[in-house]
mmCIF file of C-alpha atoms and ligand atoms in Angstrom:
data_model
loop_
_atom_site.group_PDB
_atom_site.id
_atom_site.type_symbol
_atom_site.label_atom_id
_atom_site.label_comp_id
_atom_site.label_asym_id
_atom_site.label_seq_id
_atom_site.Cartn_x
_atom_site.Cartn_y
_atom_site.Cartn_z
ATOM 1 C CA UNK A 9 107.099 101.840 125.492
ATOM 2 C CA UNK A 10 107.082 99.487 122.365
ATOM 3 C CA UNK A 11 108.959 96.687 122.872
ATOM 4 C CA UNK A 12 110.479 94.824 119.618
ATOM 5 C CA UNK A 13 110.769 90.883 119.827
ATOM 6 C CA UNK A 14 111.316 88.290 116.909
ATOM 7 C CA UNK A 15 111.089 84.318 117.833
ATOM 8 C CA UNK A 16 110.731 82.970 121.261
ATOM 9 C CA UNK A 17 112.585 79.717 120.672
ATOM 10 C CA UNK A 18 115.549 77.879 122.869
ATOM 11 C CA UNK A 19 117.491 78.587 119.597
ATOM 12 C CA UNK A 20 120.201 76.194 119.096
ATOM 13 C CA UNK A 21 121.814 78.256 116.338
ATOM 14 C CA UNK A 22 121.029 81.832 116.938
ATOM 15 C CA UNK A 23 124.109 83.506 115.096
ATOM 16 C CA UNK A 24 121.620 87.168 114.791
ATOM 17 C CA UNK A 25 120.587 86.566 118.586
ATOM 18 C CA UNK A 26 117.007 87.233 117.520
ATOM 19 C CA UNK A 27 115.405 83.962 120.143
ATOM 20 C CA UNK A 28 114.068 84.797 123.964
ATOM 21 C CA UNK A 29 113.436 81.090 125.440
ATOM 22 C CA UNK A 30 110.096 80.493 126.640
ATOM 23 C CA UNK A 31 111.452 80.698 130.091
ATOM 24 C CA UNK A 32 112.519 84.023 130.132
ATOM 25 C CA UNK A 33 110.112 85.439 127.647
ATOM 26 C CA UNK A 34 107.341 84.446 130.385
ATOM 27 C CA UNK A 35 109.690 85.969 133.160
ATOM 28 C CA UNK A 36 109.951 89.137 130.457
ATOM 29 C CA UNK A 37 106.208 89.454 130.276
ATOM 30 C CA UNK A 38 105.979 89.103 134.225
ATOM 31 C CA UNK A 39 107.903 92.108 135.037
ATOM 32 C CA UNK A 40 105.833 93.836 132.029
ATOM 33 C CA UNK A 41 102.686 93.532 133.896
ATOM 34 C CA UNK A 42 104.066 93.998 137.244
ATOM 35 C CA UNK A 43 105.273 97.364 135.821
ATOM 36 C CA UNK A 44 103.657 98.735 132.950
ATOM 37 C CA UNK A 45 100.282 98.576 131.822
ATOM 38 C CA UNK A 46 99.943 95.788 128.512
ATOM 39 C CA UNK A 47 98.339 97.293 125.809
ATOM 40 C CA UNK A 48 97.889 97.109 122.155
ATOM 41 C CA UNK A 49 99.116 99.939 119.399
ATOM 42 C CA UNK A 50 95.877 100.864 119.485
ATOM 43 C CA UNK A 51 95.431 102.236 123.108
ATOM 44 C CA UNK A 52 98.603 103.489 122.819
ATOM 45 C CA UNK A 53 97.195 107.066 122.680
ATOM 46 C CA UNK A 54 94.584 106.529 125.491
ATOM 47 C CA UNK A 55 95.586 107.944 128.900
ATOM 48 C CA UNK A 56 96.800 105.500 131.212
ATOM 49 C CA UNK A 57 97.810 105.626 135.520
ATOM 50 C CA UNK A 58 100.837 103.433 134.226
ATOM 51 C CA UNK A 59 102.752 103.530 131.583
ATOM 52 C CA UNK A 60 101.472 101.476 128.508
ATOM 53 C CA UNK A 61 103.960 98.418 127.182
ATOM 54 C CA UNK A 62 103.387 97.175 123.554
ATOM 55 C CA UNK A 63 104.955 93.838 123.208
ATOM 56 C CA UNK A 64 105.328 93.380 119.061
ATOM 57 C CA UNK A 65 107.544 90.882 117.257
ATOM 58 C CA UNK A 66 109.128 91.328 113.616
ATOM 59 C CA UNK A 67 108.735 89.101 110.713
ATOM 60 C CA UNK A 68 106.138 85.939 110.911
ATOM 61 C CA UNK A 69 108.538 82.843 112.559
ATOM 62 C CA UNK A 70 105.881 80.080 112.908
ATOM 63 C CA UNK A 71 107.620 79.846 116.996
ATOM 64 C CA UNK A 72 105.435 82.907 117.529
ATOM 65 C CA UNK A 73 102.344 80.993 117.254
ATOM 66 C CA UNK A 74 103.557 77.304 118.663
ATOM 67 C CA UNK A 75 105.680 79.553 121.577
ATOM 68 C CA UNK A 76 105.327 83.075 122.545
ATOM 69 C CA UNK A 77 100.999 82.795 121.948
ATOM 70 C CA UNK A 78 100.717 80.262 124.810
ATOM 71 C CA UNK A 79 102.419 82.399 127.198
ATOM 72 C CA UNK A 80 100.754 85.515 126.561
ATOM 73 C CA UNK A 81 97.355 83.766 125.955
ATOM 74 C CA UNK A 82 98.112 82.535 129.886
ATOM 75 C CA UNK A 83 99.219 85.984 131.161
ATOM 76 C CA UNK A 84 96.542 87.360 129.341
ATOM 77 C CA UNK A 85 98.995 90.034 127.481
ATOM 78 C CA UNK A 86 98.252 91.552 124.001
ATOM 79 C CA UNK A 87 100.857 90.735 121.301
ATOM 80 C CA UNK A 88 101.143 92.532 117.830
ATOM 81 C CA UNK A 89 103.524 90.109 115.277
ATOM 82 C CA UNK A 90 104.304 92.247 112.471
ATOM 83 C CA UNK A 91 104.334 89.369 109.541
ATOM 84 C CA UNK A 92 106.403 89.705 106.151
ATOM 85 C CA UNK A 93 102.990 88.514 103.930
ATOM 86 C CA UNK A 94 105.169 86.839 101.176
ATOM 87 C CA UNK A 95 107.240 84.797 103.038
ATOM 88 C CA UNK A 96 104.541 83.134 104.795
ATOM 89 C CA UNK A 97 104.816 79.067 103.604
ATOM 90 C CA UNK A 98 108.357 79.654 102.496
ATOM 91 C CA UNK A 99 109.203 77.035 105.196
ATOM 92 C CA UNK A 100 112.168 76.210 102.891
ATOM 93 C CA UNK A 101 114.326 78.671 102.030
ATOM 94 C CA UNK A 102 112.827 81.098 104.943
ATOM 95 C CA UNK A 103 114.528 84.361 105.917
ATOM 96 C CA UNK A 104 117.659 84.773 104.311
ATOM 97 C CA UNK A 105 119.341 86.107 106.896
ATOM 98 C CA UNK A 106 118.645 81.968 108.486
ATOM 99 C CA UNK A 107 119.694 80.542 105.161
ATOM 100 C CA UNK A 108 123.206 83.007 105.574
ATOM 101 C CA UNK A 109 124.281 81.570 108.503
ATOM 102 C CA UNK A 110 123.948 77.864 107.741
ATOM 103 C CA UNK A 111 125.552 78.570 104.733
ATOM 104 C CA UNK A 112 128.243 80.253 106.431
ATOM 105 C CA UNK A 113 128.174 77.804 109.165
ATOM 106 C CA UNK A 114 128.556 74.742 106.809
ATOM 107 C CA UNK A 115 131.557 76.633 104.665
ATOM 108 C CA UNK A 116 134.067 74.194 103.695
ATOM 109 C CA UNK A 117 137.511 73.747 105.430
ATOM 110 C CA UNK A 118 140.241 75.623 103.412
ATOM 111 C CA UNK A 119 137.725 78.069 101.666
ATOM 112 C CA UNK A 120 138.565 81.785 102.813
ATOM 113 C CA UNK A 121 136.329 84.235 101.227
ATOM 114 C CA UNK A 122 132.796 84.408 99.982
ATOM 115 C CA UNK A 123 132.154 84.951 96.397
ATOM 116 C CA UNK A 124 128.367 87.103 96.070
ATOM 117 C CA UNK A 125 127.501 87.572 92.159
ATOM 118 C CA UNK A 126 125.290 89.975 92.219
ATOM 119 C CA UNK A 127 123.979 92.060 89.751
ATOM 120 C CA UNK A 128 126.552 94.492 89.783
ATOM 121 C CA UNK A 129 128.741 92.089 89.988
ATOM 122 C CA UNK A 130 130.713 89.799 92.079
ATOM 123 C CA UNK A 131 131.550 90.991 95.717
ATOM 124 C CA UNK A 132 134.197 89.036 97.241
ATOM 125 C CA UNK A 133 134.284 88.786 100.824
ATOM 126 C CA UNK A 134 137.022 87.790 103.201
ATOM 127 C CA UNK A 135 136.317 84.996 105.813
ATOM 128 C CA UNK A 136 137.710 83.698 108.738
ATOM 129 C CA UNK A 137 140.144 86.443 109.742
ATOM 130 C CA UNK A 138 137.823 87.721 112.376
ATOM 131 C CA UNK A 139 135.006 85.981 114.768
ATOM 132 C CA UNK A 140 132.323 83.915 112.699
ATOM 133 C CA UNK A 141 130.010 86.780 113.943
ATOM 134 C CA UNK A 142 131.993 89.360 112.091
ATOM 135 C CA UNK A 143 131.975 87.456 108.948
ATOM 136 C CA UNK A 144 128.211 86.573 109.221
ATOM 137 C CA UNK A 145 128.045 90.562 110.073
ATOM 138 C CA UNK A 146 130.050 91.701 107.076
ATOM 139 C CA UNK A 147 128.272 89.315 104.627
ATOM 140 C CA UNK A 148 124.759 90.363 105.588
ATOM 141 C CA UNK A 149 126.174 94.451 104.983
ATOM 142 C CA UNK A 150 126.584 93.309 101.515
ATOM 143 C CA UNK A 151 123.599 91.547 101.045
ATOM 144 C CA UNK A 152 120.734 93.524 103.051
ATOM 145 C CA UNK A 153 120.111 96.806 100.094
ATOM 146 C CA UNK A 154 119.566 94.097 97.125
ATOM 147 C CA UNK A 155 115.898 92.785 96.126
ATOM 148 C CA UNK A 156 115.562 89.651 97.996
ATOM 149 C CA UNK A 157 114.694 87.347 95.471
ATOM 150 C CA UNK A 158 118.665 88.290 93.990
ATOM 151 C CA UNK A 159 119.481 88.140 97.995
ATOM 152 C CA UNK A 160 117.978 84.105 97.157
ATOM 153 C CA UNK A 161 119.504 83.712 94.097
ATOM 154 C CA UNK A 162 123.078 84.657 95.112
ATOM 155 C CA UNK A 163 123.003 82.027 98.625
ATOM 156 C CA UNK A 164 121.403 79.323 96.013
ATOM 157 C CA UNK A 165 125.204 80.348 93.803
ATOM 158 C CA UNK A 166 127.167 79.977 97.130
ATOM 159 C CA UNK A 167 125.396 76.990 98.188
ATOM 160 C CA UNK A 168 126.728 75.396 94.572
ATOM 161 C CA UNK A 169 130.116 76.901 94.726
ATOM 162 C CA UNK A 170 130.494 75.113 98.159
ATOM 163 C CA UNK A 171 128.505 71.986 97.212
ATOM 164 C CA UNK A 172 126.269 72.602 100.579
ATOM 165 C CA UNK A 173 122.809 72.721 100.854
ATOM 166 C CA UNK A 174 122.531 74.555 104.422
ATOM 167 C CA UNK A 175 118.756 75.066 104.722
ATOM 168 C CA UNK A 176 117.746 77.310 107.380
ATOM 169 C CA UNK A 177 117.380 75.768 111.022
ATOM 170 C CA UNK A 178 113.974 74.141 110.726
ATOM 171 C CA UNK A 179 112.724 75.913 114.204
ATOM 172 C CA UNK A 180 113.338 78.988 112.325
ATOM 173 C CA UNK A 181 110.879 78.396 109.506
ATOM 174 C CA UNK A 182 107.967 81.247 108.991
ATOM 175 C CA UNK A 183 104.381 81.033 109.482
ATOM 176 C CA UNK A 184 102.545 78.886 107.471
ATOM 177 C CA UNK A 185 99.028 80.878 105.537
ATOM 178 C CA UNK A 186 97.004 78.714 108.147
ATOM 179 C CA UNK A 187 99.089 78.847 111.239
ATOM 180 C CA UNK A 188 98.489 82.818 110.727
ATOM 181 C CA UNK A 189 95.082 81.977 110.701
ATOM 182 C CA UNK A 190 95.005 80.305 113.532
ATOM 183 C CA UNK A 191 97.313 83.280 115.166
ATOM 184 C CA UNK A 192 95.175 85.776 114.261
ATOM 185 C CA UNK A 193 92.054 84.248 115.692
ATOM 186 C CA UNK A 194 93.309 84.978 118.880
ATOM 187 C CA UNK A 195 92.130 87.396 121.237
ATOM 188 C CA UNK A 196 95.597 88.759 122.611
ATOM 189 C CA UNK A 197 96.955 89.172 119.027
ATOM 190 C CA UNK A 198 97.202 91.892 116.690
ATOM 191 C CA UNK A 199 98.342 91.163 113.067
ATOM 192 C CA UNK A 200 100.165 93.936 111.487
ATOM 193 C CA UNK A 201 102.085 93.851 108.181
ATOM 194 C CA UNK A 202 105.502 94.338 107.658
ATOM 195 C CA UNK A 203 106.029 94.242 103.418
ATOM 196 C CA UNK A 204 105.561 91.380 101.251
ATOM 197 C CA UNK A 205 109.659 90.747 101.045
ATOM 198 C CA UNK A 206 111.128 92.100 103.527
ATOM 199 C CA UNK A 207 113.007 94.395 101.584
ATOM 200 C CA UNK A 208 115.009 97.320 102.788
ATOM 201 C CA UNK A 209 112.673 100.407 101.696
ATOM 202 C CA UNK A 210 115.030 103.084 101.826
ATOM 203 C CA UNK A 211 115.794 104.953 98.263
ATOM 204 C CA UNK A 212 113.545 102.406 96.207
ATOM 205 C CA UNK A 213 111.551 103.976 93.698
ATOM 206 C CA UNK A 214 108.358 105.520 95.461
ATOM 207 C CA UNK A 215 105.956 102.928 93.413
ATOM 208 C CA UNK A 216 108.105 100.119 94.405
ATOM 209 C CA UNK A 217 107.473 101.099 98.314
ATOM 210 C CA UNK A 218 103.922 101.413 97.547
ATOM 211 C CA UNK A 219 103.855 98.153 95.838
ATOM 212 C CA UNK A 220 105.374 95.989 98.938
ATOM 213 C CA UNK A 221 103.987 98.132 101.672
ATOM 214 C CA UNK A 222 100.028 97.929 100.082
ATOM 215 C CA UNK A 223 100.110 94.476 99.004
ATOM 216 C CA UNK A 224 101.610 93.063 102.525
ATOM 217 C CA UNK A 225 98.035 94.878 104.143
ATOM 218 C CA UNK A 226 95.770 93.566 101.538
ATOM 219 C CA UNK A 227 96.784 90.051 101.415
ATOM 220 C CA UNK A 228 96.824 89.871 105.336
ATOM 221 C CA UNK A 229 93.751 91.414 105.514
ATOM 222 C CA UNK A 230 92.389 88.422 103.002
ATOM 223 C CA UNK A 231 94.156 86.050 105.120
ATOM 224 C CA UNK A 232 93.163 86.679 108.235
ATOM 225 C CA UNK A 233 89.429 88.399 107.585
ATOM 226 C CA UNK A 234 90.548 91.415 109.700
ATOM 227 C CA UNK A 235 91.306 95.233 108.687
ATOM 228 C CA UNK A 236 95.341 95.205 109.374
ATOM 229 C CA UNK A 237 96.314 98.865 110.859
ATOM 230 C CA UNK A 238 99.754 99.001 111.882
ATOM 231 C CA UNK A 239 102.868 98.253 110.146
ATOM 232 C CA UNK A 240 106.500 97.907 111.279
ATOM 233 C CA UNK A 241 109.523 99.042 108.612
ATOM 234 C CA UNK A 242 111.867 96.106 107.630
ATOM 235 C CA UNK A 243 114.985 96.485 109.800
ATOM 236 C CA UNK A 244 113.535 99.505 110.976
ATOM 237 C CA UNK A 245 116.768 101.498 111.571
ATOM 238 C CA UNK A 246 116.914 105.109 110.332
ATOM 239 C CA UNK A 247 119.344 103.919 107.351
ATOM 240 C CA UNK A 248 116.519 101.397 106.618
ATOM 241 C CA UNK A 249 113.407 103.173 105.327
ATOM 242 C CA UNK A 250 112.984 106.747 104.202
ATOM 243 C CA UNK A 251 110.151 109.887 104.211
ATOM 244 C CA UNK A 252 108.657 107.729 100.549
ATOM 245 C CA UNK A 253 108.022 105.090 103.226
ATOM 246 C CA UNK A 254 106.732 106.865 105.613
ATOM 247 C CA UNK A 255 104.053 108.419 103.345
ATOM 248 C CA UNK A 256 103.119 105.036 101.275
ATOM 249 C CA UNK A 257 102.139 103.572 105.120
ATOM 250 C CA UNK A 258 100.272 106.752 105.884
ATOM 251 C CA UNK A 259 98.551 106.532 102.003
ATOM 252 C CA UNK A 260 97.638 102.505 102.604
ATOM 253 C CA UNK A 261 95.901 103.544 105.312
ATOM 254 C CA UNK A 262 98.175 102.554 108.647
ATOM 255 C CA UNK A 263 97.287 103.893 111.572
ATOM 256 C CA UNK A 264 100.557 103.215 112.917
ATOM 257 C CA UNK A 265 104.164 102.240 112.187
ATOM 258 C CA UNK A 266 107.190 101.011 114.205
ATOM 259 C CA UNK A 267 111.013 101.729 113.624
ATOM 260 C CA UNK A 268 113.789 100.186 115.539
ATOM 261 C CA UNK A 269 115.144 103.346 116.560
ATOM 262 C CA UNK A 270 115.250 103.321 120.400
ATOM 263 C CA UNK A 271 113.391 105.138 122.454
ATOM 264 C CA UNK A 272 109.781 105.708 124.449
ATOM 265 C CA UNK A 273 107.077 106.958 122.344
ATOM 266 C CA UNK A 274 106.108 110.270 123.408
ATOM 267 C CA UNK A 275 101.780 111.584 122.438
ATOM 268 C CA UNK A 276 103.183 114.247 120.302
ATOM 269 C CA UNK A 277 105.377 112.347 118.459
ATOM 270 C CA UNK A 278 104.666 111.200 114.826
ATOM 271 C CA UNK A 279 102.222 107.371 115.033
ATOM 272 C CA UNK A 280 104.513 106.757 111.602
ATOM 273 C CA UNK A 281 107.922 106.476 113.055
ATOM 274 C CA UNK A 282 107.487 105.420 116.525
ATOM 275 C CA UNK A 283 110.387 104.492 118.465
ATOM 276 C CA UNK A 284 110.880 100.505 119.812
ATOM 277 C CA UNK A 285 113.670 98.584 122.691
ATOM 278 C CA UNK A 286 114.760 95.629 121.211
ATOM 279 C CA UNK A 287 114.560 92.863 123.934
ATOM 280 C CA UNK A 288 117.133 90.481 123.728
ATOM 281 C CA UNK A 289 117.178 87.087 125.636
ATOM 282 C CA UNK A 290 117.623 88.494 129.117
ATOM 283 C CA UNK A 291 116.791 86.543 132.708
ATOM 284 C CA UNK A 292 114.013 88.649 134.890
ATOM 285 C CA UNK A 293 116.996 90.743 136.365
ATOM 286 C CA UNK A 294 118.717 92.215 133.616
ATOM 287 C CA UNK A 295 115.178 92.557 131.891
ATOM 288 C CA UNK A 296 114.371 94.545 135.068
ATOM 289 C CA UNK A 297 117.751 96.382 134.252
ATOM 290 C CA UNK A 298 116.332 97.302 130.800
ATOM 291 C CA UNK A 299 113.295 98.631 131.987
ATOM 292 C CA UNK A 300 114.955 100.690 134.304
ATOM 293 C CA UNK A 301 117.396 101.957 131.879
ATOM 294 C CA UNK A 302 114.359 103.024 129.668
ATOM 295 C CA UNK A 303 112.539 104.887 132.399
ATOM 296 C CA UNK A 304 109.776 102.458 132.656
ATOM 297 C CA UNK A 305 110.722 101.546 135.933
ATOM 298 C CA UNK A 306 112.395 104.099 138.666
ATOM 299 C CA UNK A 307 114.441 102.572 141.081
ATOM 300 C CA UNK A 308 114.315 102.890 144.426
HETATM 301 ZN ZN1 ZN B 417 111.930 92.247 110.164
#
């Protein structure tokens, strides 16, 4: 079972519920070893009396380091974090999904739809008629299939039409180029790549893949002095990456790569699409409740 994590933080704005607090993320990794066997992507294959839990996380947030390493360095559990190579430094303007929804959080009173000018034009989205979620959810549809330096360009448009700066929350800031240094040094951690831009894959031309999927393993492999063998797809659902993707990570050379579509991984199933359970911030219990609802555990 390969679990998929992104920050472990206390998260004071968490609109895309993507934080685990230190508390329970150290209850989470608990029941792992009480359970499961911890392991790396790399064992994954090798036989095992229980059943092997990978613990990864998605994108680079510096809180992987300064939070979840600490715990797992104590437990002594491997961690792979799956880091987007070119946003590493941005501690600026960040993941744009962070920079969304403080933009959308800061909208100003009496303003009731979003104006995106994209490329193709300007998209005009309705706000405020459902929950804040909803909006932030509707937005992001828009958003998500366009390059993400355009992604940039249109919340840098918003942020003028509104007169609001809205940075991302600073606790949600990437990994510095040292700080994954420092990460990678680690014995419990595995660095694996997960594109330069974290761009959604899925029908981009073939040398466009190649481009963001190579580059991401070659400049983490400069960074961090170490051959970089498994990759995870951006988003990672089936609508998010495509069989182009799946053969640029097997030509760069990656021994594996994660989706998010759920489910155990199975020995005959294909190392290039394997399945992941995306952990959300649960207590020990309903964690337990997870594991039991993905056959890791049996009740009794
Ligand atoms: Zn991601």
């Amino acid at each position: 079972m390969i679990l998929c994590y992104h920050r472990v933080a206390e998260g004071s704005s968490d609109p895309f519920q993507l934080c685990v607090t230190p508390t329970n993320f150290a209850a989470q990794l608990d029941e792992i070893a009480r359970h499961g066997e911890p392991s790396t992507l790399a064992e994954l294959p090798v036989p095992s009396r229980r059943p092997r839990v990978v613990v990864t996380f998605d994108d680079g947030y510096a809180d992987n380091l300064t939070n979840a390493l600490p715990i797992a360095e104590a437990k002594g559990i491997p961690i792979t974090v799956f880091v987007t190579s070119g946003v590493l430094g941005a501690t600026h303007s960040g993941f744009w999904w962070d920079r969304l929804g403080t933009l959308l959080g800061s909208r100003p009173s009496g303003i009731s739809e979003i104006c995106l000018p994209t490329s193709e034009g300007t998209v005009r989205v309705g706000l405020g008629t459902s929950s804040a979620k909803e909006d932030l959810q509707e937005v992001r549809r828009h958003l998500l299939p366009l390059p993400v330096a355009e992604i940039h360009r249109v919340l840098d448009a918003v942020s003028e039409q509104w007169g609001t700066s809205a940075p991302p929350p600073p606790d949600a800031r990437p990994l510095t180029p040292s700080e994954l240094v420092q990460l990678a040094a680690s014995k419990v951690v595995t660095i694996g790549a997960h594109t330069v831009d974290h761009v959604r894959l899925r029908g981009l031309p073939e040398q466009v893949q190649k481009q963001t999927i190579s580059s991401s393993k070659e400049e983490l492999e400069r960074l961090s002095g170490q051959a970089i063998s498994h990759f995870a797809y951006p988003y990672g659902g089936p609508d998010s990456f495509d069989d182009q993707s799946v053969d640029a990570v097997r030509s760069a050379g990656f021994e594996t790569a994660c989706t998010t579509i759920p489910g155990n991984a199975r020995p005959a199933g294909d190392p290039h699409r394997l399945p992941r359970r995306i952990v959300m911030n649960w207590g020990r219990l309903r964690f337990r409740m997870g594991l039991e609802r993905w056959k890791l555990v049996t009740r009794h």
